[in-house]
CSV table of C-alpha atoms and ligand atoms in Angstrom, one decimal:
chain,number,residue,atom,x,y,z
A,1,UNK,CA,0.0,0.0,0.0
A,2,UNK,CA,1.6,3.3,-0.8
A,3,UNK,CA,2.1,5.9,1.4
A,4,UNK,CA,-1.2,8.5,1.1
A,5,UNK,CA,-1.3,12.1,1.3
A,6,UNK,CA,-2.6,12.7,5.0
A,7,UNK,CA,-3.8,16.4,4.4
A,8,UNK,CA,-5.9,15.8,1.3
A,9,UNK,CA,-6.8,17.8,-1.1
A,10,UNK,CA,-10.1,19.0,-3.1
A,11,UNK,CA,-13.1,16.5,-2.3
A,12,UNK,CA,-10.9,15.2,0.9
A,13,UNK,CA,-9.5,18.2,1.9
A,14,UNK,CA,-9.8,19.8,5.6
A,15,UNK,CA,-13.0,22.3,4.5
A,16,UNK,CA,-14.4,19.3,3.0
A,17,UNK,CA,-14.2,17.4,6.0
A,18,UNK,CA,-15.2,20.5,8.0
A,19,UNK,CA,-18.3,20.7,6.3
A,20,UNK,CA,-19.5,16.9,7.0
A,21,UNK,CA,-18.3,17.4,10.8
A,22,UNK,CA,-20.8,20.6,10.6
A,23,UNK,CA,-23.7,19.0,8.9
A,24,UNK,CA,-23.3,16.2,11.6
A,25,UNK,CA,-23.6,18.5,14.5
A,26,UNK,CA,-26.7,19.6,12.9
A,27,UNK,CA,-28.2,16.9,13.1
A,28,UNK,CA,-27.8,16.3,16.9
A,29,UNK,CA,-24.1,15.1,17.6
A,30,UNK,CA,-23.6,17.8,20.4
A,31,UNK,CA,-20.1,16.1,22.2
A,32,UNK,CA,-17.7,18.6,21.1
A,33,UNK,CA,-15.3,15.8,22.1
A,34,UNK,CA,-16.5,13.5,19.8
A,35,UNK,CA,-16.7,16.8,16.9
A,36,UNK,CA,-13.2,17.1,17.0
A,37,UNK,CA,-11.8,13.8,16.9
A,38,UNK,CA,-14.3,13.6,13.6
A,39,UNK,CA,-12.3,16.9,12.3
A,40,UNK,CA,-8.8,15.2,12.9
A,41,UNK,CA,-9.3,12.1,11.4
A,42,UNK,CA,-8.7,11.9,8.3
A,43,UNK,CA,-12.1,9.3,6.8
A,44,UNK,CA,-10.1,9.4,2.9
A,45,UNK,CA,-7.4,7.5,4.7
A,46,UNK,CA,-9.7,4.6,5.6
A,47,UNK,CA,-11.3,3.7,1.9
A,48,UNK,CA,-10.0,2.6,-1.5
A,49,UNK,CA,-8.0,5.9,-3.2
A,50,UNK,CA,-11.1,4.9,-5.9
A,51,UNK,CA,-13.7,5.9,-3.5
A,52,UNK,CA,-11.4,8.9,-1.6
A,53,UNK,CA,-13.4,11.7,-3.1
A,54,UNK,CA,-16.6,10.0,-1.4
A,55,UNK,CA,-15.2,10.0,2.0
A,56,UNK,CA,-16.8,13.1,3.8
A,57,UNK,CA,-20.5,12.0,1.9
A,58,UNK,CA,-22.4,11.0,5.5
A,59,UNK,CA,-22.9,7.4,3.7
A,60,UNK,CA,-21.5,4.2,4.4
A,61,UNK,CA,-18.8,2.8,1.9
A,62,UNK,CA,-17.4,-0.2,0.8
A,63,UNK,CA,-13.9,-1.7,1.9
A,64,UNK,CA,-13.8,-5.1,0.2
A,65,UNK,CA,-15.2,-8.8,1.9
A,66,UNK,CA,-18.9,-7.3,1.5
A,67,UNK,CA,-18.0,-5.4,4.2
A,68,UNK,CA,-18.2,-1.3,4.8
A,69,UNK,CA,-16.9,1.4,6.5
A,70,UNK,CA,-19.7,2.8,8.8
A,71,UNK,CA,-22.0,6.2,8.2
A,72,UNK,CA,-19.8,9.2,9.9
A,73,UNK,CA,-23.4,9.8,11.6
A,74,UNK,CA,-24.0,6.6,13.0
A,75,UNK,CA,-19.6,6.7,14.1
A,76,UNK,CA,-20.5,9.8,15.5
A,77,UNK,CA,-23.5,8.5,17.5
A,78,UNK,CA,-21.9,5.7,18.9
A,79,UNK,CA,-19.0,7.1,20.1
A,80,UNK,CA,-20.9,10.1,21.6
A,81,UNK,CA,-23.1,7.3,23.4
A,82,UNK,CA,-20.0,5.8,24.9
A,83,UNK,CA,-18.5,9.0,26.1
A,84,UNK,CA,-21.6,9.4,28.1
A,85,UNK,CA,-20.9,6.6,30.5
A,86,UNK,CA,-18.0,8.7,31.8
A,87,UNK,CA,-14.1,8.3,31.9
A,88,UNK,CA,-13.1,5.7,29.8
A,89,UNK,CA,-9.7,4.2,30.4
A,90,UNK,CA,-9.7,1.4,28.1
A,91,UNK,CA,-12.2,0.4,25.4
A,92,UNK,CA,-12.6,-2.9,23.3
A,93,UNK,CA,-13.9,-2.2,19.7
A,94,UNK,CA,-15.6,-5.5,18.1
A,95,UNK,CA,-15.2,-5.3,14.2
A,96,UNK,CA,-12.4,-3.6,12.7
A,97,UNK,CA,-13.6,-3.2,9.5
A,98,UNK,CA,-11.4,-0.4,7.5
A,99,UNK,CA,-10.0,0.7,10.9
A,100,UNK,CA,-11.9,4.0,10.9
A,101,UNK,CA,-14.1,3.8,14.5
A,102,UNK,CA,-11.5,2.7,16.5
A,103,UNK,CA,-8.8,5.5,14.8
A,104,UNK,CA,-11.8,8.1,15.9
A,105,UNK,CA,-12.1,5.9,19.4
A,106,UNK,CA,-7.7,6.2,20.0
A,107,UNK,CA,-7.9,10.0,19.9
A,108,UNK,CA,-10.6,10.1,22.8
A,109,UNK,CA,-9.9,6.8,24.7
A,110,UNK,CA,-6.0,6.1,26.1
A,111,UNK,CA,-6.7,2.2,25.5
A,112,UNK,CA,-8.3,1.0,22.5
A,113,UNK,CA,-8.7,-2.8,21.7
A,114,UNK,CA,-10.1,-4.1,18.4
A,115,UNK,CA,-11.2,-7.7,16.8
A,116,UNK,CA,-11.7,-8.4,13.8
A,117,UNK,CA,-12.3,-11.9,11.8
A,118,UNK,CA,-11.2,-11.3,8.5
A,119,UNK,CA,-7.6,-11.4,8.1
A,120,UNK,CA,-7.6,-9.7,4.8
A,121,UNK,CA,-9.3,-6.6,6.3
A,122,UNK,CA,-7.2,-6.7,9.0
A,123,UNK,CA,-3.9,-6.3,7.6
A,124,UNK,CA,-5.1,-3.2,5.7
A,125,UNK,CA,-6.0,-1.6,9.0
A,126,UNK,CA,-3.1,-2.0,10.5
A,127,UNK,CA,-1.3,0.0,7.9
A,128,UNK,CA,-3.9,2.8,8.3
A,129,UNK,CA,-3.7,2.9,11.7
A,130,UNK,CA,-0.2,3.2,11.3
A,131,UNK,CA,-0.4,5.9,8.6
A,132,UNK,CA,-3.6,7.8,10.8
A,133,UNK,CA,-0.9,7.7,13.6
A,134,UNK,CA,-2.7,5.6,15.9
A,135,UNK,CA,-0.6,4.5,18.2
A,136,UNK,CA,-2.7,3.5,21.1
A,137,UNK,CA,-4.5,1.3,19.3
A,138,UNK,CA,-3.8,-2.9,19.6
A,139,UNK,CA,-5.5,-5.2,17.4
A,140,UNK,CA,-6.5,-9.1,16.9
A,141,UNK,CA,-7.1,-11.1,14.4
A,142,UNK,CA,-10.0,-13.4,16.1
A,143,UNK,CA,-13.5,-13.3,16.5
A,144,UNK,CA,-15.1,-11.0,18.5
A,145,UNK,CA,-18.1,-13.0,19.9
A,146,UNK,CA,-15.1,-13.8,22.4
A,147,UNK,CA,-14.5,-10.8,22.9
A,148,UNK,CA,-10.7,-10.1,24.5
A,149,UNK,CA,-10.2,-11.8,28.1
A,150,UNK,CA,-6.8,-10.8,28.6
A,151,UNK,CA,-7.6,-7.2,28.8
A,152,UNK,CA,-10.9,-7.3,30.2
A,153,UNK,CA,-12.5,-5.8,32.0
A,154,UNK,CA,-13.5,-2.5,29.9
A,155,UNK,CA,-14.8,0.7,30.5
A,156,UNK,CA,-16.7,0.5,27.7
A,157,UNK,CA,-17.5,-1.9,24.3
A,158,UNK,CA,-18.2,-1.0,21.0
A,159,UNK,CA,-19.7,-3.2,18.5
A,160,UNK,CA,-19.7,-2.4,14.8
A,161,UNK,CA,-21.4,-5.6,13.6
A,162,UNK,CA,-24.5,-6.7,14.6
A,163,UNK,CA,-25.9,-9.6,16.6
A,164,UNK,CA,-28.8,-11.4,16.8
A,165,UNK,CA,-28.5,-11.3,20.7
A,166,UNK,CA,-26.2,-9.6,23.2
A,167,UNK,CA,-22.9,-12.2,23.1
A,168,UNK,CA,-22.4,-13.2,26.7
A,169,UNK,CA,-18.4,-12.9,26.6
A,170,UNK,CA,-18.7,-9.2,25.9
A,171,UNK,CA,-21.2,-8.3,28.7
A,172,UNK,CA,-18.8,-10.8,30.7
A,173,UNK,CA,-16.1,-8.4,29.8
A,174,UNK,CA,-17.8,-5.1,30.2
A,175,UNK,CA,-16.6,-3.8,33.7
A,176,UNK,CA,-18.7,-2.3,36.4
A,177,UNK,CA,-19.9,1.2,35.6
A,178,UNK,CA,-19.1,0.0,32.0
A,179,UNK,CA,-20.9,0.6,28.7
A,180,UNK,CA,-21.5,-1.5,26.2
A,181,UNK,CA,-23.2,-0.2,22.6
A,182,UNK,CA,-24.5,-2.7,19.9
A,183,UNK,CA,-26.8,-3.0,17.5
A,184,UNK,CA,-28.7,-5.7,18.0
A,185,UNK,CA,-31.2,-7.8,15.1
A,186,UNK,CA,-31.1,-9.6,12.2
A,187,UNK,CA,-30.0,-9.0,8.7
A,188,UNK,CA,-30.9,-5.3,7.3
A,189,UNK,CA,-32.2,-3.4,10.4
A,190,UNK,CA,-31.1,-3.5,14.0
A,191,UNK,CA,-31.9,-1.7,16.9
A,192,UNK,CA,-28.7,0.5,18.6
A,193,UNK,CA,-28.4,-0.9,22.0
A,194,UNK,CA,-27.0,1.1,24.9
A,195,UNK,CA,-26.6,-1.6,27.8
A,196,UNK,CA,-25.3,-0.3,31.6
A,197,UNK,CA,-23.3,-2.2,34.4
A,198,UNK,CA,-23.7,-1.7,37.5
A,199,UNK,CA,-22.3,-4.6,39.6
A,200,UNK,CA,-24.4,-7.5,38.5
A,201,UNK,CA,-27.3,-5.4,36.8
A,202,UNK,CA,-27.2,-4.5,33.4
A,203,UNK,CA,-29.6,-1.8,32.4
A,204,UNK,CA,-31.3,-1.8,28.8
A,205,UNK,CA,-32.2,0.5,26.4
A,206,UNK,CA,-32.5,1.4,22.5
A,207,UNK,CA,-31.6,4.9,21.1
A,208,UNK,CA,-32.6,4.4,17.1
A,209,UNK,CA,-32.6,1.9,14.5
A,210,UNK,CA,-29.8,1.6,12.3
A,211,UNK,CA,-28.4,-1.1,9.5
A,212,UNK,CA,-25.3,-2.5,10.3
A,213,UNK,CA,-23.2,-6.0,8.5
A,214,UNK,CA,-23.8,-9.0,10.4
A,215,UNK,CA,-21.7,-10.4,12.9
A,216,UNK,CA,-20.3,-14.0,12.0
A,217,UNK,CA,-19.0,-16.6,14.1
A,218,UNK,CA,-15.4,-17.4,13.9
A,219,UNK,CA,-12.3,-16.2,12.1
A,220,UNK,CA,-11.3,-16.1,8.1
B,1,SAH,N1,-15.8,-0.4,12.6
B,1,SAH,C1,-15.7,-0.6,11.2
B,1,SAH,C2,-17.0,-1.1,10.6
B,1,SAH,C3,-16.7,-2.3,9.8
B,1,SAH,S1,-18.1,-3.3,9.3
B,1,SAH,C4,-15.2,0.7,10.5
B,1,SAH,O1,-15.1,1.7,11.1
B,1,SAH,O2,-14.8,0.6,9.3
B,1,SAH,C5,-18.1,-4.6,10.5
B,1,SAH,C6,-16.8,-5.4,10.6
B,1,SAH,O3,-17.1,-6.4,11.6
B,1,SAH,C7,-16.4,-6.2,9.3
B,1,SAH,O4,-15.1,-5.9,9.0
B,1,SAH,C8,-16.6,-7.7,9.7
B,1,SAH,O5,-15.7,-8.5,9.1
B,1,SAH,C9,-16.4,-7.6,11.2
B,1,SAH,N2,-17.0,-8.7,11.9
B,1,SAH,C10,-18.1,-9.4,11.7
B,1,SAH,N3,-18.3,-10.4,12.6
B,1,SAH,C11,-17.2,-10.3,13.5
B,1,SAH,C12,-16.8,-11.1,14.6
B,1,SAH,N4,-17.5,-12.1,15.1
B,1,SAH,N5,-15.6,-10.7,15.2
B,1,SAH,C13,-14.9,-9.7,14.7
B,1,SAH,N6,-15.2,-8.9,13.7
B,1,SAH,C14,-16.4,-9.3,13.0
């Protein structure tokens, strides 16, 4: 993969980019934490150079596997919903995908963690995270209905794929006080899932209905 221009230029320069953060904080993303870590990252980075000058559109993309990189609204969302639960120390991302969430998650979180199954999908993250200068991030290749033991517990979860049902290794993983935020359903539409610890009770609730890949068992 050759080395790409970080800045950008025309359709994925900084204005450009400006303008989607803007449009998102129209409509309702009000965590001027989570604004500015959308404004730093660079989202051209984390697609195919043939689909750069699409990468501040508010759309999900492709990245190869029949997989995509997710809506800058819904990444905004999600990461605005896991802020909410308070400081977050260390934070386990399920799904990789191109590498974008978890490169907007390291510039708000000091510990990111991220699974992903697909080898091939994988590799090219790691090269963006490297190129995005993500340097807090660590990342496996396995499969994420496991979650991560050996750095459990966390102060918060994100999954990017969706589930039929909450996987019980994650909320085993999810630390007290934790968040975790899924969305949860079958193939096509899935309800966003906020779910609280606290000590042995986990608290429920859905925020809006979004359409995410589904999550598969095991690793490829
Ligand atoms: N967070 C990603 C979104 C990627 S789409 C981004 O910002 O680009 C969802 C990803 O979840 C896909 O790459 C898919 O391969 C992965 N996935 C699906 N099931 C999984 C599982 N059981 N464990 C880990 N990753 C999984």
């Amino acid at each position: 993969m050759r080395e790409r221009d970080t800045a950008g230029t025309g359709m994925t320069s900084q204005r450009t980019q400006d303008r989607l953060v803007d449009a998102l904080a129209r409509q309702g993303v009000g965590d001027e934490r989570v604004l500015s870590a959308l404004r730093a990252v660079p989202r051209h980075l984390f697609v195919d150079e043939a689909l750069e000058s699409r990468a501040y559109e508010n759309t999900p993309l492709p990245i190869g596997e029949g997989q995509t990189i997710s809506q800058p609204w819904v990444v905004a969302r999600m990461t605005e919903l896991l802020l909410e639960a308070g400081d977050l120390r260390r934070v386990l991302e399920v799904g990789t995908g191109s590498g974008y969430q978890v490169a907007v998650l390291a510039r708000l979180v000091p510990q990111v963690y991220t699974v992903e199954r697909l080898g091939s999908l994988l590799r090219k993250a790691r090269e963006r995270l490297r190129q995005a200068q993500a340097t807090n991030v660590q990342t496996r290749h396995g499969d994420g209905f496991e979650g991560w033991p050996e750095y459990a517990p966390y102060d918060g979860i994100l999954v990017t794929a969706a589930p039929e049902t909450l996987p019980t290794a994650l909320l085993e993983q999810l630390g007290d006080g934790g968040r975790l935020v899924a969305p949860l359903g079958g193939a096509g539409y899935q309800e966003l899932t906020v779910v609280d610890r606290e000590g042995e009770h986990l608290r429920r609730r859905r925020v809006a209905g979004v359409s995410f890949v589904p999550m598969r068992q095991g690793r490829a």
